[in-house]
Coordinates of C-alpha atoms in Angstrom, one line a residue:
Chain A
X1 CA -59.2 -79.1 -144.9
X2 CA -59.7 -75.3 -144.1
X3 CA -57.1 -73.8 -146.2
X4 CA -58.8 -73.2 -149.6
X5 CA -61.1 -70.7 -150.6
X6 CA -63.7 -73.4 -152.0
X7 CA -63.4 -74.8 -148.7
X8 CA -64.2 -72.0 -146.8
X9 CA -66.8 -70.8 -149.5
X10 CA -68.8 -74.7 -148.7
X11 CA -68.6 -74.1 -145.0
X12 CA -70.3 -70.7 -145.1
X13 CA -72.8 -72.0 -147.8
X14 CA -73.9 -74.9 -145.4
X15 CA -74.0 -72.9 -142.1
X16 CA -76.5 -70.5 -144.3
X17 CA -78.1 -74.2 -145.0
X18 CA -79.0 -74.9 -141.7
X19 CA -79.4 -72.0 -140.5
X20 CA -82.7 -71.8 -142.6
X21 CA -83.4 -75.0 -141.7
X22 CA -84.1 -73.9 -138.4
X23 CA -85.7 -71.0 -139.4
X24 CA -88.4 -72.1 -142.0
X25 CA -89.2 -74.7 -138.8
X26 CA -89.9 -72.3 -136.9
X27 CA -91.7 -70.0 -139.1
X28 CA -93.8 -73.4 -140.6
X29 CA -92.6 -72.3 -144.6
X30 CA -92.7 -75.9 -145.6
X31 CA -91.9 -75.4 -149.2
X32 CA -89.1 -73.6 -148.1
X33 CA -88.0 -76.2 -146.0
X34 CA -88.6 -79.0 -148.3
X35 CA -85.6 -77.5 -150.3
X36 CA -83.3 -77.8 -147.5
X37 CA -83.1 -81.9 -148.2
X38 CA -81.9 -83.8 -151.1
X39 CA -84.5 -86.0 -152.4
X40 CA -83.8 -89.4 -150.5
X41 CA -83.0 -87.5 -147.5
X42 CA -82.7 -89.4 -144.3
X43 CA -84.3 -88.1 -141.3
X44 CA -83.7 -89.7 -137.7
X45 CA -84.7 -87.8 -135.2
X46 CA -86.3 -89.9 -132.3
X47 CA -83.6 -90.3 -129.8
X48 CA -83.8 -93.0 -127.4
X49 CA -83.2 -91.2 -124.9
X50 CA -83.4 -92.7 -121.2
X51 CA -86.1 -89.9 -120.0
X52 CA -87.6 -89.0 -123.0
X53 CA -91.1 -90.7 -122.4
X54 CA -91.4 -90.7 -126.2
X55 CA -92.9 -93.7 -127.1
X56 CA -91.9 -92.7 -130.7
X57 CA -89.1 -93.2 -130.1
X58 CA -88.6 -96.8 -131.3
X59 CA -89.9 -95.6 -135.2
X60 CA -88.0 -95.9 -137.4
X61 CA -86.2 -93.1 -139.6
X62 CA -88.3 -90.9 -142.0
X63 CA -87.4 -91.7 -145.8
X64 CA -87.5 -89.1 -148.4
X65 CA -87.9 -85.0 -148.9
X66 CA -91.7 -85.2 -148.9
X67 CA -92.2 -87.9 -145.6
X68 CA -89.7 -85.6 -144.4
X69 CA -92.0 -82.0 -144.4
X70 CA -95.4 -84.3 -144.0
X71 CA -93.8 -85.4 -140.9
X72 CA -92.5 -82.3 -139.4
X73 CA -95.1 -79.9 -140.4
X74 CA -97.7 -82.7 -139.2
X75 CA -95.5 -82.5 -135.5
X76 CA -95.0 -78.8 -135.2
X77 CA -98.3 -77.8 -136.2
X78 CA -99.8 -77.1 -132.7
X79 CA -96.5 -76.4 -131.4
X80 CA -94.7 -72.9 -131.4
X81 CA -90.9 -73.5 -131.4
X82 CA -87.5 -71.8 -131.0
X83 CA -85.0 -74.1 -132.6
X84 CA -80.9 -73.2 -132.6
X85 CA -78.0 -75.0 -133.9
X86 CA -74.4 -73.9 -132.2
X87 CA -70.9 -74.2 -132.9
X88 CA -70.8 -76.1 -136.2
X89 CA -68.0 -78.8 -136.9
X90 CA -68.5 -78.9 -140.6
X91 CA -65.7 -81.4 -143.0
X92 CA -66.2 -80.7 -146.6
X93 CA -65.2 -84.3 -148.0
X94 CA -64.9 -83.7 -152.0
X95 CA -66.7 -81.1 -154.4
X96 CA -69.7 -82.2 -153.5
X97 CA -70.1 -84.6 -149.8
X98 CA -69.8 -82.6 -147.0
X99 CA -70.4 -83.9 -143.2
X100 CA -70.9 -81.9 -140.0
X101 CA -72.1 -82.1 -136.6
X102 CA -74.3 -79.1 -134.2
X103 CA -75.0 -78.7 -131.2
X104 CA -78.7 -77.8 -130.7
X105 CA -81.0 -76.4 -128.1
X106 CA -85.0 -76.7 -128.9
X107 CA -88.0 -75.0 -127.0
X108 CA -91.4 -76.3 -127.7
X109 CA -94.3 -74.5 -126.7
X110 CA -97.2 -77.2 -126.4
X111 CA -101.2 -76.4 -126.5
X112 CA -102.7 -76.8 -122.8
X113 CA -104.1 -79.7 -121.4
X114 CA -101.0 -82.1 -122.0
X115 CA -98.4 -83.5 -119.5
X116 CA -96.4 -80.6 -119.8
X117 CA -96.3 -76.7 -121.9
X118 CA -92.9 -76.3 -122.1
X119 CA -90.1 -78.3 -123.5
X120 CA -86.3 -77.6 -123.7
X121 CA -84.0 -80.4 -125.2
X122 CA -80.1 -80.2 -125.6
X123 CA -78.0 -82.6 -127.8
X124 CA -76.3 -82.6 -131.3
X125 CA -77.2 -83.1 -134.8
X126 CA -74.8 -85.4 -136.9
X127 CA -75.1 -84.5 -141.1
X128 CA -74.1 -85.5 -144.4
X129 CA -74.8 -82.9 -146.8
X130 CA -74.7 -83.3 -150.8
X131 CA -74.1 -80.6 -153.7
X132 CA -76.0 -80.9 -156.8
X133 CA -76.6 -77.8 -159.6
X134 CA -74.2 -76.2 -157.0
X135 CA -76.7 -76.5 -154.0
X136 CA -75.8 -77.8 -150.8
X137 CA -78.9 -79.7 -148.9
X138 CA -78.7 -82.3 -146.3
X139 CA -78.4 -85.9 -147.3
X140 CA -78.9 -86.4 -143.6
X141 CA -79.8 -85.9 -140.0
X142 CA -79.5 -87.9 -136.5
X143 CA -80.4 -86.7 -133.3
X144 CA -78.8 -87.2 -130.3
X145 CA -80.0 -85.7 -127.5
X146 CA -77.9 -84.9 -123.8
X147 CA -80.8 -83.8 -121.5
X148 CA -84.3 -82.7 -121.5
X149 CA -86.3 -80.6 -119.3
X150 CA -90.4 -80.4 -119.3
X151 CA -92.4 -78.1 -117.2
Chain B
X1 CA -57.2 -58.6 -140.0
X2 CA -59.9 -60.7 -141.1
X3 CA -59.0 -60.0 -145.2
X4 CA -56.6 -62.8 -145.8
X5 CA -56.8 -66.4 -146.7
X6 CA -55.1 -67.3 -143.7
X7 CA -56.8 -65.3 -141.3
X8 CA -60.1 -66.7 -142.2
X9 CA -58.9 -70.2 -142.2
X10 CA -57.4 -69.5 -138.6
X11 CA -60.3 -68.4 -137.2
X12 CA -62.4 -71.1 -138.4
X13 CA -60.4 -73.5 -137.0
X14 CA -60.3 -71.7 -133.7
X15 CA -64.2 -72.0 -134.2
X16 CA -64.1 -75.9 -134.3
X17 CA -61.4 -75.9 -131.4
X18 CA -64.0 -74.2 -129.5
X19 CA -66.8 -76.3 -130.5
X20 CA -64.6 -79.9 -129.7
X21 CA -64.1 -77.8 -126.3
X22 CA -67.7 -78.1 -125.3
X23 CA -68.7 -81.2 -127.3
X24 CA -65.9 -83.6 -125.6
X25 CA -67.0 -82.1 -122.1
X26 CA -70.8 -82.5 -122.8
X27 CA -70.0 -86.3 -124.2
X28 CA -67.7 -86.9 -121.0
X29 CA -64.5 -87.8 -123.4
X30 CA -61.6 -86.8 -121.7
X31 CA -58.8 -88.0 -123.7
X32 CA -60.1 -85.8 -126.7
X33 CA -60.6 -83.1 -124.2
X34 CA -57.3 -83.5 -123.4
X35 CA -56.2 -82.4 -126.6
X36 CA -57.9 -79.0 -126.6
X37 CA -55.1 -77.2 -124.3
X38 CA -51.9 -77.0 -124.6
X39 CA -49.3 -77.5 -122.0
X40 CA -49.1 -75.3 -120.1
X41 CA -52.6 -74.3 -120.7
X42 CA -54.4 -71.9 -117.6
X43 CA -58.3 -72.6 -117.0
X44 CA -59.5 -70.0 -114.6
X45 CA -63.5 -70.6 -114.4
X46 CA -64.2 -69.6 -110.9
X47 CA -65.8 -66.0 -111.4
X48 CA -66.3 -64.2 -107.8
X49 CA -70.1 -63.7 -109.3
X50 CA -71.5 -61.7 -106.2
X51 CA -74.8 -64.2 -106.6
X52 CA -72.6 -67.1 -107.0
X53 CA -72.6 -69.2 -103.9
X54 CA -70.1 -71.3 -104.7
X55 CA -67.1 -71.2 -102.5
X56 CA -64.6 -72.6 -104.3
X57 CA -64.8 -68.8 -106.0
X58 CA -61.6 -67.8 -104.2
X59 CA -59.5 -70.5 -105.8
X60 CA -56.8 -70.0 -107.9
X61 CA -56.5 -71.0 -112.0
X62 CA -55.9 -74.7 -112.7
X63 CA -52.6 -74.7 -114.4
X64 CA -51.3 -77.3 -116.5
X65 CA -53.3 -79.9 -119.6
X66 CA -53.3 -83.1 -116.8
X67 CA -54.6 -80.9 -113.7
X68 CA -57.6 -79.0 -116.4
X69 CA -59.0 -82.6 -117.3
X70 CA -58.3 -84.1 -113.9
X71 CA -60.4 -80.7 -112.8
X72 CA -63.3 -80.8 -115.1
X73 CA -63.9 -84.2 -115.1
X74 CA -64.2 -84.4 -111.8
X75 CA -66.1 -82.0 -111.6
X76 CA -69.0 -82.6 -114.4
X77 CA -69.0 -86.2 -113.6
X78 CA -71.8 -86.5 -111.5
X79 CA -73.9 -83.9 -113.9
X80 CA -75.3 -84.0 -117.1
X81 CA -74.0 -80.7 -118.8
X82 CA -74.9 -78.1 -121.9
X83 CA -72.4 -76.2 -123.2
X84 CA -72.8 -73.6 -125.5
X85 CA -70.4 -71.1 -126.9
X86 CA -72.1 -68.0 -129.0
X87 CA -70.3 -65.3 -131.2
X88 CA -66.7 -65.5 -131.0
X89 CA -64.4 -62.6 -131.6
X90 CA -61.4 -63.6 -133.0
X91 CA -58.3 -61.8 -133.6
X92 CA -55.5 -64.0 -135.4
X93 CA -52.2 -61.9 -134.0
X94 CA -49.3 -63.9 -135.9
X95 CA -49.1 -67.5 -137.8
X96 CA -49.3 -68.7 -133.9
X97 CA -51.1 -66.4 -131.5
X98 CA -54.3 -65.7 -131.2
X99 CA -56.5 -64.1 -129.2
X100 CA -60.6 -65.2 -128.6
X101 CA -64.2 -63.9 -126.4
X102 CA -67.0 -66.5 -126.7
X103 CA -70.5 -65.6 -125.1
X104 CA -71.1 -68.6 -123.2
X105 CA -74.3 -70.3 -121.4
X106 CA -74.2 -73.7 -119.4
X107 CA -77.1 -75.8 -118.7
X108 CA -76.0 -78.5 -115.6
X109 CA -78.5 -80.7 -114.4
X110 CA -77.1 -82.1 -110.9
X111 CA -77.8 -85.3 -108.6
X112 CA -81.3 -84.8 -106.7
X113 CA -80.7 -83.5 -103.1
X114 CA -78.6 -80.6 -103.6
X115 CA -79.9 -77.2 -102.9
X116 CA -80.7 -77.1 -106.2
X117 CA -81.1 -79.3 -109.4
X118 CA -81.1 -77.1 -112.2
X119 CA -78.5 -74.6 -112.9
X120 CA -78.3 -72.2 -116.1
X121 CA -75.3 -69.5 -116.5
X122 CA -74.3 -66.7 -118.7
X123 CA -71.0 -64.9 -119.4
X124 CA -68.2 -64.6 -121.5
X125 CA -64.9 -66.8 -122.2
X126 CA -61.5 -64.5 -122.6
X127 CA -59.1 -66.7 -124.3
X128 CA -55.8 -67.1 -125.6
X129 CA -54.6 -70.3 -128.6
X130 CA -51.5 -70.7 -129.6
X131 CA -50.8 -73.0 -132.6
X132 CA -47.7 -76.1 -132.8
X133 CA -47.4 -78.6 -134.9
X134 CA -50.2 -77.0 -137.3
X135 CA -52.9 -77.1 -134.4
X136 CA -54.5 -75.1 -132.2
X137 CA -54.9 -75.3 -128.8
X138 CA -56.2 -73.3 -125.7
X139 CA -53.4 -71.9 -124.1
X140 CA -55.7 -70.0 -121.9
X141 CA -59.3 -68.9 -120.7
X142 CA -61.2 -67.1 -118.3
X143 CA -64.6 -67.0 -117.0
X144 CA -66.5 -64.0 -116.4
X145 CA -70.3 -64.3 -115.6
X146 CA -73.3 -62.1 -116.3
X147 CA -75.9 -63.9 -114.4
X148 CA -76.7 -67.5 -112.7
X149 CA -80.2 -69.0 -112.3
X150 CA -80.7 -72.1 -110.3
X151 CA -83.8 -74.1 -109.6
Chain C
X1 CA -72.3 -64.8 -153.7
X2 CA -70.0 -66.6 -151.2
X3 CA -67.3 -67.6 -153.1
X4 CA -64.7 -64.9 -153.0
X5 CA -62.1 -63.9 -150.2
X6 CA -63.7 -60.1 -150.1
X7 CA -67.0 -61.8 -149.7
X8 CA -66.1 -64.0 -147.0
X9 CA -64.2 -61.4 -145.3
X10 CA -67.2 -59.4 -144.7
X11 CA -69.3 -61.9 -143.8
X12 CA -67.0 -62.3 -140.6
X13 CA -66.4 -58.5 -140.1
X14 CA -70.8 -58.5 -139.8
X15 CA -70.4 -61.2 -138.0
X16 CA -68.2 -59.6 -135.6
X17 CA -70.0 -56.2 -135.4
X18 CA -73.4 -58.7 -133.8
X19 CA -71.1 -59.8 -131.7
X20 CA -70.2 -56.5 -130.0
X21 CA -73.5 -55.5 -130.4
X22 CA -75.0 -58.3 -128.0
X23 CA -71.5 -58.2 -125.6
X24 CA -71.4 -54.1 -125.6
X25 CA -75.2 -54.1 -124.5
X26 CA -74.8 -57.2 -121.8
X27 CA -71.2 -55.4 -120.4
X28 CA -73.7 -52.0 -120.7
X29 CA -70.7 -50.4 -122.7
X30 CA -72.2 -47.3 -123.8
X31 CA -69.4 -45.6 -125.8
X32 CA -68.9 -49.1 -127.5
X33 CA -72.3 -49.8 -128.3
X34 CA -72.7 -46.4 -130.1
X35 CA -70.4 -47.2 -132.5
X36 CA -72.4 -50.5 -134.0
X37 CA -74.8 -48.0 -135.5
X38 CA -74.7 -45.3 -138.2
X39 CA -75.6 -41.6 -137.5
X40 CA -79.3 -42.3 -139.1
X41 CA -79.8 -46.1 -138.0
X42 CA -82.8 -47.5 -137.4
X43 CA -84.0 -49.5 -134.4
X44 CA -87.5 -51.3 -133.9
X45 CA -87.1 -54.1 -131.2
X46 CA -91.1 -53.4 -130.7
X47 CA -92.7 -56.3 -132.2
X48 CA -96.8 -56.4 -131.7
X49 CA -96.4 -60.1 -130.5
X50 CA -99.6 -60.8 -129.4
X51 CA -99.0 -62.6 -126.1
X52 CA -96.2 -59.6 -125.4
X53 CA -98.4 -57.9 -122.7
X54 CA -95.9 -55.0 -123.3
X55 CA -98.1 -51.5 -124.4
X56 CA -94.8 -50.2 -125.9
X57 CA -95.5 -52.2 -128.7
X58 CA -96.9 -49.9 -130.5
X59 CA -94.6 -47.2 -130.4
X60 CA -92.4 -46.5 -133.9
X61 CA -88.6 -47.3 -134.2
X62 CA -86.4 -45.0 -132.7
X63 CA -83.9 -43.1 -134.8
X64 CA -80.7 -42.1 -134.9
X65 CA -77.3 -43.5 -133.3
X66 CA -77.8 -40.9 -129.8
X67 CA -81.6 -41.6 -129.5
X68 CA -81.1 -45.4 -130.0
X69 CA -78.2 -45.6 -127.4
X70 CA -79.8 -43.6 -124.9
X71 CA -83.4 -45.7 -125.3
X72 CA -81.4 -49.0 -124.9
X73 CA -79.1 -47.6 -121.9
X74 CA -82.4 -46.5 -120.2
X75 CA -84.2 -49.5 -120.6
X76 CA -81.7 -51.9 -119.8
X77 CA -80.1 -49.7 -116.6
X78 CA -82.3 -51.8 -113.6
X79 CA -82.0 -55.0 -116.0
X80 CA -79.3 -57.8 -116.0
X81 CA -79.4 -59.4 -119.5
X82 CA -77.2 -62.0 -121.5
X83 CA -78.7 -61.9 -125.6
X84 CA -77.6 -63.8 -127.8
X85 CA -77.3 -64.3 -131.6
X86 CA -77.4 -67.7 -133.6
X87 CA -76.6 -68.9 -137.3
X88 CA -76.6 -65.5 -138.5
X89 CA -77.4 -65.3 -143.2
X90 CA -75.7 -62.8 -144.2
X91 CA -75.9 -61.5 -147.9
X92 CA -73.0 -59.7 -149.4
X93 CA -75.0 -56.7 -151.1
X94 CA -71.8 -54.4 -152.7
X95 CA -68.8 -52.9 -151.3
X96 CA -70.9 -51.3 -148.3
X97 CA -73.9 -53.0 -148.0
X98 CA -75.2 -56.0 -146.7
X99 CA -78.5 -57.9 -145.3
X100 CA -78.3 -60.3 -142.4
X101 CA -80.9 -62.3 -140.3
X102 CA -79.9 -63.8 -137.2
X103 CA -81.9 -65.6 -134.4
X104 CA -81.9 -64.5 -131.2
X105 CA -82.5 -65.5 -127.5
X106 CA -82.9 -62.7 -125.3
X107 CA -82.6 -63.3 -121.1
X108 CA -83.9 -60.4 -118.6
X109 CA -83.7 -60.4 -115.2
X110 CA -85.4 -57.8 -113.7
X111 CA -85.8 -55.9 -110.7
X112 CA -88.1 -57.5 -107.9
X113 CA -91.6 -55.9 -107.1
X114 CA -92.8 -56.3 -111.0
X115 CA -95.1 -58.7 -112.9
X116 CA -92.2 -60.6 -113.1
X117 CA -88.5 -61.8 -112.8
X118 CA -87.2 -63.7 -115.8
X119 CA -88.1 -62.7 -119.5
X120 CA -86.8 -65.2 -122.1
X121 CA -87.8 -64.5 -125.5
X122 CA -87.0 -66.0 -129.0
X123 CA -86.9 -64.6 -132.6
X124 CA -85.2 -62.9 -135.5
X125 CA -83.1 -59.7 -136.1
X126 CA -83.7 -58.5 -139.4
X127 CA -80.7 -55.9 -140.5
X128 CA -79.2 -54.1 -143.4
X129 CA -75.8 -52.8 -142.8
X130 CA -73.2 -50.1 -144.3
X131 CA -69.5 -49.9 -144.8
X132 CA -67.8 -46.1 -144.3
X133 CA -64.4 -46.0 -143.8
X134 CA -63.5 -49.7 -143.8
X135 CA -66.1 -50.1 -141.0
X136 CA -69.4 -52.2 -141.1
X137 CA -72.3 -50.3 -138.8
X138 CA -75.6 -51.6 -138.4
X139 CA -78.1 -49.2 -140.7
X140 CA -81.1 -50.8 -139.2
X141 CA -82.6 -53.3 -137.3
X142 CA -86.1 -54.9 -136.8
X143 CA -87.2 -57.8 -134.4
X144 CA -89.6 -60.2 -134.9
X145 CA -90.7 -62.2 -132.0
X146 CA -91.4 -66.0 -131.8
X147 CA -92.5 -66.6 -128.6
X148 CA -91.5 -65.5 -124.8
X149 CA -91.9 -67.0 -121.6
X150 CA -92.0 -64.7 -118.4
X151 CA -91.9 -66.1 -114.2

């Protein structure tokens, strides 16, 4: 599946899509961030990691581009963040469908006064992409976590 | 060497091979992990870093797929790990031989009761790959370390 | 812009150029490091991050390959470092001009006796590349920082 020019080009375009996802989130560029997702995208980042005390972990996924941007921008507003995606494994399924797995790290500095001020997490994104009008977007993403550190 | 479709495809396949190496190790998927290596692979991860107190650092490399899987799965069993490979420099030498250098980080959370509970290491993998039956595998790898932090 | 073999090859060559930039810096290989830059390269790494107490932050960029190597090699001599570049967004503008954005992390261990011994930084490189004699080099780079941690 990696042997054609069309496939290699699609893989590179999806790598860039995910690079923008992380960069625009950390830059808090929410109009650019919205363009990353399909209108009906599914965003499921609340992994029920045993050690993760987040009570929101039982919440359902966020559905739809507008709701995703609202959810992420509200959540990250008080936080300084650096998100990294590593070592993508991207499968181009057809001209307009693909899947990908990315290892990730998220480093979050929270405002003083909370139970911790620095969060560092590790895990994987499991994603589907779709292409419309010549442009790849994230159609769904789900996070699974390996480990978190809070100090 | 990066100018042909065959070369670019081989580079992408080797990037994915190494992505699976890291992901399957962190997921403790040992049957999948075995498939990463040639039958006679050489696995040399015991760098004699001056600051590394590991007495195993003087041990010889592990030889052979079965011994590698046994060595890694035993060592990592009590550990929660996140391994990342960054910025590969891959040279395709022929249709079935390649070399690569990867920067890496390894974040290891050890069980309580030891001299430290969190290990973070930095360094490089120096690797050879070979292709058989249309599939790239790791034929040898050697780690050199820049720095470790233990807390 | 990612659809041709020439473009994909140039992107891969620039990924490797930046991989060498980070690896040769961390290995303190200054003759190899010099080859990364054009003769008249611009090197601007002093971002005026509010929380960064570095008084050098008001200094002008370093201009020219020889001055860059002198600046970096002198600054990093007493430091053990691990630098990582992530998720490049590379635009090939012509046969010999390109731009790129890289997320980065820099982990620096400083000698004992200073105000801190471990520095971890996060941000982005904004770069221009040019190709001469078939070889891409960095023509300018500028760092912007998201966050730093000092312990």
